[in-house]
mmCIF file of C-alpha atoms and ligand atoms in Angstrom:
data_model
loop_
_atom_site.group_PDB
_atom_site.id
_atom_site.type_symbol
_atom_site.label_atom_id
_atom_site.label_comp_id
_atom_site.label_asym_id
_atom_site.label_seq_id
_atom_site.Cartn_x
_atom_site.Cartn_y
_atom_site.Cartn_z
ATOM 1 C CA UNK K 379 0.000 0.000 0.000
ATOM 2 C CA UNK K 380 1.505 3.270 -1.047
ATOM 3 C CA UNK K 381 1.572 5.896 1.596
ATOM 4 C CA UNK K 382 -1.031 8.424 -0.375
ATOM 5 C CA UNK K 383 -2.953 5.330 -0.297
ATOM 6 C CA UNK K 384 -2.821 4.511 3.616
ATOM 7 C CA UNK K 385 -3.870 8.692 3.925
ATOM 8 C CA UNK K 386 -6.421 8.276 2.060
ATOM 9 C CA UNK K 387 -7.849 4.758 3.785
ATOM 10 C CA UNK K 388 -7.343 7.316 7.162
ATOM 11 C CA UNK K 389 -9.056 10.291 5.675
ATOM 12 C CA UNK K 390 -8.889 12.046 9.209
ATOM 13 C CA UNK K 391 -11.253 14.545 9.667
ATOM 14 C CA UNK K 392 -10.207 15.506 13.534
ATOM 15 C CA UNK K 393 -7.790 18.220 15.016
ATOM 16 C CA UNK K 394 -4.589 19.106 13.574
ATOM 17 C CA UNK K 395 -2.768 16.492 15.787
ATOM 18 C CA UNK K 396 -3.541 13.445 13.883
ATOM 19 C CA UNK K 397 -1.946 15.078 10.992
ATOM 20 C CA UNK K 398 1.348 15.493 12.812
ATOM 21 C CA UNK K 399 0.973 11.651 12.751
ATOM 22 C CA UNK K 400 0.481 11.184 8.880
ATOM 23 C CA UNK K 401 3.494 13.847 8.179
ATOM 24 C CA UNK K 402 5.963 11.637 10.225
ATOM 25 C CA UNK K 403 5.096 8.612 8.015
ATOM 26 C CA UNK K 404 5.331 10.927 4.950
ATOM 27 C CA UNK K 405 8.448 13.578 5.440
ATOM 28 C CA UNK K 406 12.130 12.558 6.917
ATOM 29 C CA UNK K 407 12.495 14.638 9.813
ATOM 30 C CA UNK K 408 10.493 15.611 13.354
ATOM 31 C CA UNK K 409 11.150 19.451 12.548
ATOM 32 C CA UNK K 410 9.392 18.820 8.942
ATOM 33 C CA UNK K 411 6.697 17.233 10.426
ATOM 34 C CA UNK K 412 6.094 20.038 12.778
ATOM 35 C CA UNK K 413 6.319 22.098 9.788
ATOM 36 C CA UNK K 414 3.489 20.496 8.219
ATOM 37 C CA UNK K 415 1.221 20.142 11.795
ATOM 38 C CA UNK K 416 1.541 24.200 11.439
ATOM 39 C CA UNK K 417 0.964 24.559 8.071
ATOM 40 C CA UNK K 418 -2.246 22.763 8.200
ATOM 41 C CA UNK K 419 -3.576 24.447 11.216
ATOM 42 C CA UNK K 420 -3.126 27.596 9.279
ATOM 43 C CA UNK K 421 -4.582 26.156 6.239
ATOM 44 C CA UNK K 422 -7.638 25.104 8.371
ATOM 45 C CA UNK K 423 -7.903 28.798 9.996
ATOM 46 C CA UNK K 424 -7.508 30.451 6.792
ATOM 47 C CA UNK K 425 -10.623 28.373 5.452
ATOM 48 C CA UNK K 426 -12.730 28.772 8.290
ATOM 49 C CA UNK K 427 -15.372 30.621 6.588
ATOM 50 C CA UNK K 428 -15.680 28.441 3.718
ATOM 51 C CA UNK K 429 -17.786 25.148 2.857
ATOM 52 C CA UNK K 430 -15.320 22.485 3.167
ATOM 53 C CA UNK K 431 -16.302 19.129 2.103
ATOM 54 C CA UNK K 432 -13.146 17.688 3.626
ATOM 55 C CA UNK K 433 -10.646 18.987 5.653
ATOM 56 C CA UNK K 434 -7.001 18.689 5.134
ATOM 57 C CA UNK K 435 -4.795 16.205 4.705
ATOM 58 C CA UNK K 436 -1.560 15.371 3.579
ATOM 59 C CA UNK K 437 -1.060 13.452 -0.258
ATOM 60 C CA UNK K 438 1.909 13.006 -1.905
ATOM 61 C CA UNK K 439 1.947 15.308 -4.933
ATOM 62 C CA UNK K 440 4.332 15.497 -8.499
ATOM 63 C CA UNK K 441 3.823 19.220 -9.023
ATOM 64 C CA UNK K 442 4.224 21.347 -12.186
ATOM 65 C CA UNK K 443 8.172 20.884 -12.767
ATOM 66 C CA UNK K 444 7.970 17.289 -11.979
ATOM 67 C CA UNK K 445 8.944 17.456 -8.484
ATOM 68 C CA UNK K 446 7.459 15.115 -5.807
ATOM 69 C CA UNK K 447 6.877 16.088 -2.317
ATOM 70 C CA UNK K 448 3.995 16.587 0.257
ATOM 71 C CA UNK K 449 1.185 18.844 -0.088
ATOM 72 C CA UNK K 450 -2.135 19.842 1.462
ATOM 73 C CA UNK K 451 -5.222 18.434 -0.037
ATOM 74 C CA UNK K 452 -8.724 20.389 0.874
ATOM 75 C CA UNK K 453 -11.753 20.107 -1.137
ATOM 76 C CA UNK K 454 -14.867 22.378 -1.125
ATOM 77 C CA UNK K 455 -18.075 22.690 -2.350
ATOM 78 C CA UNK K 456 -18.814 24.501 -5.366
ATOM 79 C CA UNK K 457 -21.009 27.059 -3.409
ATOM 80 C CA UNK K 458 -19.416 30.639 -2.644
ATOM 81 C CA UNK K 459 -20.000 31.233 0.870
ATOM 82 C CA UNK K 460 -21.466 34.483 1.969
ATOM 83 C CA UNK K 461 -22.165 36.021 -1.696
ATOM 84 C CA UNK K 462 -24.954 35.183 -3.615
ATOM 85 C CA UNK K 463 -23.717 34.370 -7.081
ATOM 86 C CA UNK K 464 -25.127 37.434 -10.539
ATOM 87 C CA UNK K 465 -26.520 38.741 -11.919
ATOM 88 C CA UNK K 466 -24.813 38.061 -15.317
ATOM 89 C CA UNK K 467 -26.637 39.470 -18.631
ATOM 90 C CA UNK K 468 -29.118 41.987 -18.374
ATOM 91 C CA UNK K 469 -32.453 40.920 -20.079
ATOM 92 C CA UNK K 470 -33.392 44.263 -21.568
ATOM 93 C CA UNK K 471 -31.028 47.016 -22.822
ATOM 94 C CA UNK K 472 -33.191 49.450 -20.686
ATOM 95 C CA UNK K 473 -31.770 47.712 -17.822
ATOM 96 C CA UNK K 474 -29.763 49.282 -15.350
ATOM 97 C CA UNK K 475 -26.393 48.407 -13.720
ATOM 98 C CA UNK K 476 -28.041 46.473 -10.908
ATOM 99 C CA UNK K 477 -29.763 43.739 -13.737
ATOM 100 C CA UNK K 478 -26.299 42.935 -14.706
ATOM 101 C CA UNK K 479 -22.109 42.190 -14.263
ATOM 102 C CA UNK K 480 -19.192 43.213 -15.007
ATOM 103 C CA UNK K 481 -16.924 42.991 -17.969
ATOM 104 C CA UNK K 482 -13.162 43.601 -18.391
ATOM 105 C CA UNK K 483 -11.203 45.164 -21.163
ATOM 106 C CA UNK K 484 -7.729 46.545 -21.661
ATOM 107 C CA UNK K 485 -7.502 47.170 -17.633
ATOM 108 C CA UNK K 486 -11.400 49.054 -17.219
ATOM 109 C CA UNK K 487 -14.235 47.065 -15.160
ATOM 110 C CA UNK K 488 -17.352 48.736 -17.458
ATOM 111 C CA UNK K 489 -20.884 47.505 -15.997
ATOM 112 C CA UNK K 490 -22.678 45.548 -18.145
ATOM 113 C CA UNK K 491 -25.921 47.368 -18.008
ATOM 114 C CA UNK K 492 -28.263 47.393 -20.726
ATOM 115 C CA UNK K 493 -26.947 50.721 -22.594
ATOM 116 C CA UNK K 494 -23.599 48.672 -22.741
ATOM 117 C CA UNK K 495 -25.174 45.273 -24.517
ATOM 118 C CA UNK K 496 -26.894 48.046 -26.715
ATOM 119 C CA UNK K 497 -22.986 49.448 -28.456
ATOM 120 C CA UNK K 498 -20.932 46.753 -28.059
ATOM 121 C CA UNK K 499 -20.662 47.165 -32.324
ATOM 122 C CA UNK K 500 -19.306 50.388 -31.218
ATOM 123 C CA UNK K 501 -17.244 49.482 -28.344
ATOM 124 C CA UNK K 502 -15.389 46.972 -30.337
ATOM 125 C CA UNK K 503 -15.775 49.026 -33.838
ATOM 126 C CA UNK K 504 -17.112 45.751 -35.352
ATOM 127 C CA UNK K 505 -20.928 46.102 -36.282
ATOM 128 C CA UNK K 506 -21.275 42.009 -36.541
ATOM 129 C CA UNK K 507 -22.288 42.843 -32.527
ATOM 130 C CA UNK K 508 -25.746 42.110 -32.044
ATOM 131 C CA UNK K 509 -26.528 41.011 -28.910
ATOM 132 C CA UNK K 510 -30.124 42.064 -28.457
ATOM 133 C CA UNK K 511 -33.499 42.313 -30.471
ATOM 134 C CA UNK K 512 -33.380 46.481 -32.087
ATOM 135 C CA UNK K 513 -36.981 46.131 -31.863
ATOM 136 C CA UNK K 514 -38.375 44.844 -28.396
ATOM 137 C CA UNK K 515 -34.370 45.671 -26.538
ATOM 138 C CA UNK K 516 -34.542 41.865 -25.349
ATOM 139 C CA UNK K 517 -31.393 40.669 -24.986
ATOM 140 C CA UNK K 518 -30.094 37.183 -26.147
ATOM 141 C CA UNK K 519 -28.711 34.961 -23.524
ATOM 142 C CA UNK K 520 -28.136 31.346 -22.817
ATOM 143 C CA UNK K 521 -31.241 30.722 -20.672
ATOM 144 C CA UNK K 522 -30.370 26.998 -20.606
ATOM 145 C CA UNK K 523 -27.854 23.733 -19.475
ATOM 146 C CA UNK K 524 -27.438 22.927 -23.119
ATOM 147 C CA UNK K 525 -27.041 26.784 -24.006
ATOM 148 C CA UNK K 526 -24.661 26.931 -21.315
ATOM 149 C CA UNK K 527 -22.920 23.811 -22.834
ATOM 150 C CA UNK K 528 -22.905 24.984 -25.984
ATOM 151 C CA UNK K 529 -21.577 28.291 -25.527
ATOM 152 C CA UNK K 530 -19.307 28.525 -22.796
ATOM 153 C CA UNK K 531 -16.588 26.342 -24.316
ATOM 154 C CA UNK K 532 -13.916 27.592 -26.420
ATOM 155 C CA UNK K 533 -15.335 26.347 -29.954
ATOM 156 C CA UNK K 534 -18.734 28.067 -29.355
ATOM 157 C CA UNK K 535 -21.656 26.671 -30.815
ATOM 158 C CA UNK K 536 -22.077 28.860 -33.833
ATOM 159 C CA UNK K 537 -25.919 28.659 -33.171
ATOM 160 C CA UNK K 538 -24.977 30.946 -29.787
ATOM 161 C CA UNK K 539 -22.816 33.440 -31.693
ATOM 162 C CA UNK K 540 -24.250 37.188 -30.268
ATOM 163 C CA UNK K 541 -25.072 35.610 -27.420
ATOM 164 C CA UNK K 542 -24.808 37.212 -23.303
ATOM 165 C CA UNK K 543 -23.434 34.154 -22.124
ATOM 166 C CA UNK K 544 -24.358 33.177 -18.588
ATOM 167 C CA UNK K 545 -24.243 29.839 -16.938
ATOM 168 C CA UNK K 546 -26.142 29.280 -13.297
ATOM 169 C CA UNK K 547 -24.703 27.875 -10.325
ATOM 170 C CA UNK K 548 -28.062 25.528 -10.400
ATOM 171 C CA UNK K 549 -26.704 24.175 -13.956
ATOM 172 C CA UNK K 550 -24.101 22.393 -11.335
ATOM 173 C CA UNK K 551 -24.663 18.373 -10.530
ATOM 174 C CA UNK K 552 -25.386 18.296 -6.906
ATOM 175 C CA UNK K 553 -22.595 17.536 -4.394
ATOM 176 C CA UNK K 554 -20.512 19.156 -7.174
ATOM 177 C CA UNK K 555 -16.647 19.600 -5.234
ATOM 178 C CA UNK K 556 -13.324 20.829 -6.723
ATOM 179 C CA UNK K 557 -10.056 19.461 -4.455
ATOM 180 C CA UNK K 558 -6.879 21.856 -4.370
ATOM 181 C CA UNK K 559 -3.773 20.142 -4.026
ATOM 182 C CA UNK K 560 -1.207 22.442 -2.969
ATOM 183 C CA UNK K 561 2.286 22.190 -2.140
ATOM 184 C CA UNK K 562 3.042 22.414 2.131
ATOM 185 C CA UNK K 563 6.206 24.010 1.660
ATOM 186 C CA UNK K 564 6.448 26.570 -1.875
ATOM 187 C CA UNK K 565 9.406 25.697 -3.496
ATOM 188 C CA UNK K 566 11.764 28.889 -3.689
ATOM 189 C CA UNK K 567 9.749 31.651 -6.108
ATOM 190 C CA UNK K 568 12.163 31.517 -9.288
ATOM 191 C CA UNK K 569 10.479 30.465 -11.767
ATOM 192 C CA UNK K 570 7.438 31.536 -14.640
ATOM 193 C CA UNK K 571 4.844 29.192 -14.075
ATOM 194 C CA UNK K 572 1.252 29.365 -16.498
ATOM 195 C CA UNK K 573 -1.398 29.453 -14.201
ATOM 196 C CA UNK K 574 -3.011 26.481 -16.402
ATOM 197 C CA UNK K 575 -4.821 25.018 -12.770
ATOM 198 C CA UNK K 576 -5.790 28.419 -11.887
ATOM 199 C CA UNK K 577 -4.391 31.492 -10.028
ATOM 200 C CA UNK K 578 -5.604 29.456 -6.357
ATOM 201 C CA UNK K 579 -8.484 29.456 -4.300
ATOM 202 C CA UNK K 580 -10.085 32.138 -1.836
ATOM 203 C CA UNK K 581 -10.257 31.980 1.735
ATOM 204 C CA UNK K 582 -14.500 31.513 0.759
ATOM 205 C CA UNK K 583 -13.438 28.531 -0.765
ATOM 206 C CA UNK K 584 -14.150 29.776 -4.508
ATOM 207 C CA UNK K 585 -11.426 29.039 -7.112
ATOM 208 C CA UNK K 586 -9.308 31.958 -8.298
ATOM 209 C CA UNK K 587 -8.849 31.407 -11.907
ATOM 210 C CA UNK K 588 -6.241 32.295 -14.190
ATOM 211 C CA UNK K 589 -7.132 34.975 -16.894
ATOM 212 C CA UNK K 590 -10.717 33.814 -18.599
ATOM 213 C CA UNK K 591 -10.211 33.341 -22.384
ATOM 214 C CA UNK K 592 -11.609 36.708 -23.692
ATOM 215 C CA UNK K 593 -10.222 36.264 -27.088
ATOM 216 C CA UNK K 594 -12.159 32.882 -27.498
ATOM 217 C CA UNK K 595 -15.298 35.138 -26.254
ATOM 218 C CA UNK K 596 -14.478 37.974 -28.270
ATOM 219 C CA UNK K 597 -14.028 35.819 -31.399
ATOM 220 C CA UNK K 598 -17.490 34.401 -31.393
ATOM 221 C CA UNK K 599 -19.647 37.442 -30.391
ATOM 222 C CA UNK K 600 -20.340 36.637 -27.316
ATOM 223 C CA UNK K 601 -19.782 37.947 -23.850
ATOM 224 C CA UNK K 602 -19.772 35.863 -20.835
ATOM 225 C CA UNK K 603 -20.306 38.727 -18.434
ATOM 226 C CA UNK K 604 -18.979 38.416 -14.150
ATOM 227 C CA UNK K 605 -21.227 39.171 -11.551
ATOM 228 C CA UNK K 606 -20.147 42.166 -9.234
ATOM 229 C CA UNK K 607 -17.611 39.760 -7.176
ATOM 230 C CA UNK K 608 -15.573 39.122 -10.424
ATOM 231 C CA UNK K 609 -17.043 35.838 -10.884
ATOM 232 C CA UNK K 610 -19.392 33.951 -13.108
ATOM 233 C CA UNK K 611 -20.027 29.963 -13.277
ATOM 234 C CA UNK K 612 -18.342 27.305 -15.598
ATOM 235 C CA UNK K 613 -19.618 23.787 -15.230
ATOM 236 C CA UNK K 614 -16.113 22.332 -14.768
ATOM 237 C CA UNK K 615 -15.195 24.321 -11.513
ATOM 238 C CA UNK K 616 -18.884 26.085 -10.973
ATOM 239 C CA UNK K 617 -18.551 29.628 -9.475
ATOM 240 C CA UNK K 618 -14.931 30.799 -9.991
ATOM 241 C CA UNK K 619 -13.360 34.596 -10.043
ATOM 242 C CA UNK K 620 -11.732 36.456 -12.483
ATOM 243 C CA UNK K 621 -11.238 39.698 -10.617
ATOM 244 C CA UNK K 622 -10.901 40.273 -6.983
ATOM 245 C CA UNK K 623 -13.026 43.107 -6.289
ATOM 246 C CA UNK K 624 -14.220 44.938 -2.875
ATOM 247 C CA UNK K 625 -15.478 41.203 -2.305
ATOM 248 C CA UNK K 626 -13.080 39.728 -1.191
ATOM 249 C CA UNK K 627 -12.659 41.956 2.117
ATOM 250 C CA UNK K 628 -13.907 39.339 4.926
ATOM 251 C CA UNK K 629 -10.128 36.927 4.615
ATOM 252 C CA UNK K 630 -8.116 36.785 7.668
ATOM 253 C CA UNK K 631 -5.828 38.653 8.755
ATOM 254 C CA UNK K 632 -2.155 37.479 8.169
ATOM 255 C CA UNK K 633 1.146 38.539 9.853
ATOM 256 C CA UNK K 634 2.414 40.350 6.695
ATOM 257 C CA UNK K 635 2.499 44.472 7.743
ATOM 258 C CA UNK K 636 0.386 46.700 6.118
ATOM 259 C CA UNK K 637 -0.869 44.564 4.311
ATOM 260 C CA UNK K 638 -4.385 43.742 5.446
ATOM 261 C CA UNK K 639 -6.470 40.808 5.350
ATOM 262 C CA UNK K 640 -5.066 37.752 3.008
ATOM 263 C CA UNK K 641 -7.601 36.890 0.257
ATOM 264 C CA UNK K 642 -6.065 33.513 -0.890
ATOM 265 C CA UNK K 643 -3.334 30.410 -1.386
ATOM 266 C CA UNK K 644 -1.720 30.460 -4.778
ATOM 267 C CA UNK K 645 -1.268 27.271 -6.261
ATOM 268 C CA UNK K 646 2.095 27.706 -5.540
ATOM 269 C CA UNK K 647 1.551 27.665 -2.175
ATOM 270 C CA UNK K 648 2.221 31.317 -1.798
ATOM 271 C CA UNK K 649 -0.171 33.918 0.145
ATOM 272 C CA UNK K 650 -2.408 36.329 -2.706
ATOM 273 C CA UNK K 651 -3.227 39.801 -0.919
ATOM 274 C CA UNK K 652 -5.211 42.689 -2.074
ATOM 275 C CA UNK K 653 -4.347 44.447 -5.441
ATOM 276 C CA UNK K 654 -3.232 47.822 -2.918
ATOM 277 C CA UNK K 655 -1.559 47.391 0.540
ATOM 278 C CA UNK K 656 -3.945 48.466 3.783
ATOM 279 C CA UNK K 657 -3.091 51.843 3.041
ATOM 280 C CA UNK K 658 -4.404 52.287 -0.555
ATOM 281 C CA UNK K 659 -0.693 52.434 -2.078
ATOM 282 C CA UNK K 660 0.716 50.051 -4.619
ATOM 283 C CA UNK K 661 2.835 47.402 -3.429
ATOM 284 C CA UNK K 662 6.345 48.156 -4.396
ATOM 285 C CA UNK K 663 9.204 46.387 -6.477
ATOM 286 C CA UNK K 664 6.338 43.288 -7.524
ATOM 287 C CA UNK K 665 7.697 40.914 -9.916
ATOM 288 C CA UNK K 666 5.729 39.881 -13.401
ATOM 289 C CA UNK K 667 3.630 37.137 -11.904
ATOM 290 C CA UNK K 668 2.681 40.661 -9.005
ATOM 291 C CA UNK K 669 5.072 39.013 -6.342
ATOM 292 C CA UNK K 670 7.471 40.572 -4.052
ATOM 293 C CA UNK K 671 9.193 39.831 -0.956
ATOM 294 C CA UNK K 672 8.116 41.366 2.307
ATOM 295 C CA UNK K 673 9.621 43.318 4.813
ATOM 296 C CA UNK K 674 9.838 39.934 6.779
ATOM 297 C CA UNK K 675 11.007 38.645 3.708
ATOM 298 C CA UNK K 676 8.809 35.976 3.040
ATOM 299 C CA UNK K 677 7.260 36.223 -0.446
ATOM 300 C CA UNK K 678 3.728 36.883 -1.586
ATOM 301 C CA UNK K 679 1.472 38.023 -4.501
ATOM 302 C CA UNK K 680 -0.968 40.793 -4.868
ATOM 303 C CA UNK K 681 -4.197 40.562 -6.474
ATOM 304 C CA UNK K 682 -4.109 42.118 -10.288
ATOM 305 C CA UNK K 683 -6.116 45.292 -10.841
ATOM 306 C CA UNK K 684 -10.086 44.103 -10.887
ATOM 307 C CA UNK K 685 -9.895 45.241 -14.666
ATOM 308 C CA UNK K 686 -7.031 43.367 -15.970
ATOM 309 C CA UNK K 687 -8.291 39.941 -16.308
ATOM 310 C CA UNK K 688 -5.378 38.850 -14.271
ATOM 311 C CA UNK K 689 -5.748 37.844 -10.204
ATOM 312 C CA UNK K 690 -2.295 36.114 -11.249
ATOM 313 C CA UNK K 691 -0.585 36.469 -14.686
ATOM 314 C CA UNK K 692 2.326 33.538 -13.728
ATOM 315 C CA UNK K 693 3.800 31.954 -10.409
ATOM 316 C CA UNK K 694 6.653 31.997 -9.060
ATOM 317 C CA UNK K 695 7.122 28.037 -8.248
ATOM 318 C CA UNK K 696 5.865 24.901 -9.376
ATOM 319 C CA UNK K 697 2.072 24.756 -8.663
ATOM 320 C CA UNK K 698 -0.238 21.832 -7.677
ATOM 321 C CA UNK K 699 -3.605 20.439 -9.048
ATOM 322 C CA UNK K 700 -6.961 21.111 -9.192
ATOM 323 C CA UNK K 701 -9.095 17.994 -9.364
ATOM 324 C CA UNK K 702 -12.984 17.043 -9.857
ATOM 325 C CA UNK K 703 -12.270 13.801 -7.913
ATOM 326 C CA UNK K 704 -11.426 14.266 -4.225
ATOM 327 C CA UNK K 705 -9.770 10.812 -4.270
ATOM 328 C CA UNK K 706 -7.640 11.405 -7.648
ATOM 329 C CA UNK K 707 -4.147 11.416 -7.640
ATOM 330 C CA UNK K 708 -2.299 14.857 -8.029
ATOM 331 C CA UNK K 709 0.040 14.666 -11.183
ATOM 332 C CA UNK K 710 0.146 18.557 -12.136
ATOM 333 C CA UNK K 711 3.485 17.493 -15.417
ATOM 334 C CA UNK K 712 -0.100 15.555 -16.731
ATOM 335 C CA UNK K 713 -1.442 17.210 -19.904
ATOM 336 C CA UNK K 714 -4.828 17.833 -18.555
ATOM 337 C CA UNK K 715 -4.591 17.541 -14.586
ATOM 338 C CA UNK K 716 -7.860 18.535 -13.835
ATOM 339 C CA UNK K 717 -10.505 21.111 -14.509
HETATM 340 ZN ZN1 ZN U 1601 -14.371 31.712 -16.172
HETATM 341 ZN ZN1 ZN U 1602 3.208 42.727 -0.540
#
């Protein structure tokens, strides 16, 4: 029996001590296993507030370089807790701000209100932009599963071209979970990662995705709007963000100065702050991927700006998986390792 096996026949569910017990079987040393006791009490504070299907335990891991080690394994529910998911598309283009999202472009959150649906041919100097009815102002919009389906994949469905693509959380099979397998200890933060298993997950428990494919959108007339939060539903990962807005203002507090409450975990392993410090200011000296060491010098990211389809561009070290199946093995070198 492998030892990812024997955790996973012991899928403890208890306090943080019984971990201490699985990392001694897993990692060489007493001081690494204390090590990863505190790093999953932390873990397990920072997600207090979240639905967690399963707490945390320790799986072996091959992570994005190829490198094997130990990492945290915590799986949620596809829920948001707190915020109720939309609106997405506005139904009428006499709608007002509050009957729709958000969208993103070059760096600008613009609400998607109904005046917007209504010059999109002139917001993107292309008059092949129809998205509503000239006549009656309804809008188009995938008011179905199978319109969902069809249209929120990268091919779109040319039958959903000029189409205000939204996709609801009820679409979802129930007892829908995503698992985040991420490393205990980030390796050291020097390399350019993709953030092909997402940016990392919120201390709500909602996935924080890499950039969302706008030119795929773009390219077949269609918008697939964010609610207010900076998210909007897929029905691989459900609700996920693009954009960390105001939000995300309820994480914990961390240990970092001046830098207010943490909003996530990279899939790095790495804390994700705010896009500004506590003080409103920009976080100096941050790296490409919007890393930085800090005063304590520990590293961390910051948020991207709400309107530049980036929470994280790149990371800094090899990341981990996401997975649909709790109970699958993390293999993040695998072409497709999850959703
Ligand atoms: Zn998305
Ligand atoms: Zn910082």
């Amino acid at each position: 029996m492998s030892k990812v096996q024997m955790f996973r026949r012991f899928r403890f569910r208890g306090p943080a001590k019984y971990f201490a017990v699985l990392a001694l079987a897993c990692l060489p040393s007493g001081a690494a296993s204390q090590n990863v006791d505190a790093r999953l009490e932390t873990v397990m504070q920072f997600f207090a507030g979240a639905t967690v299907v399963s707490s945390p335990t320790v799986v072996e891991c091959k992570l994005s370089g190829g490198t094997e080690t130990a990492c945290f394994s915590i799986t949620f529910t596809d829920d948001p807790e707190g915020d109720t998911p939309g609106p997405w598309c506005p139904r009428n283009v006499d709608d007002g701000a509050d009957a729709g999202g958000i969208w993103l472009q070059d760096g600008v959150v613009h609400d998607v209100d109904g005046a917007f649906i209504e010059r999109l041919a002139e917001f993107y100097g292309d008059t092949n932009w129809q998205l509503h009815d000239p006549e009656t102002g309804a809008v188009r919009f995938t008011g179905t599963l199978e319109a969902c389906e069809a249209a929120a994949r990268p091919n779109v469905d040319p039958a959903y071209q000029n189409h205000c693509v939204e996709c609801l959380p009820e679409y979802m099979p129930d007892g829908a979970s995503v698992t985040y397998v991420i490393p205990i200890d980030p390796g050291e933060p020097d390399q350019l990662s993709p953030t092909r298993t997402g940016s990392g997950v919120a201390y709500n428990g909602v996935r924080l995705d890499g950039p969302a494919p706008v030119d795929a959108i773009l390219g077949a007339y269609t918008i697939a709007p964010f609610d207010d939060c900076g998210g909007h539903v897929n029905l691989h990962v459900g609700y996920h963000y693009h954009a960390v807005t105001e939000c995300l203002n309820n994480g914990p507090e961390a240990d970092v100065p001046e830098h207010g409450p943490q909003i996530g975990i990279a899939m790095d392993g790495y804390p994700i702050f705010k896009h500004l410090m506590a003080d409103g200011l920009v976080p100096a000296e941050l790296d490409q991927c919007n890393g930085h060491l800090g005063e304590d010098g520990t590293y961390h990211y910051h948020a991207g700006a709400a309107g530049s389809n980036a929470i994280l561009g790149c990371l800094r070290a090899e990341t981990g998986c996401t997975l649909n199946d709790p109970d699958a093995p993390c293999d993040a070198t695998a072409r497709r390792p999850g959703p």
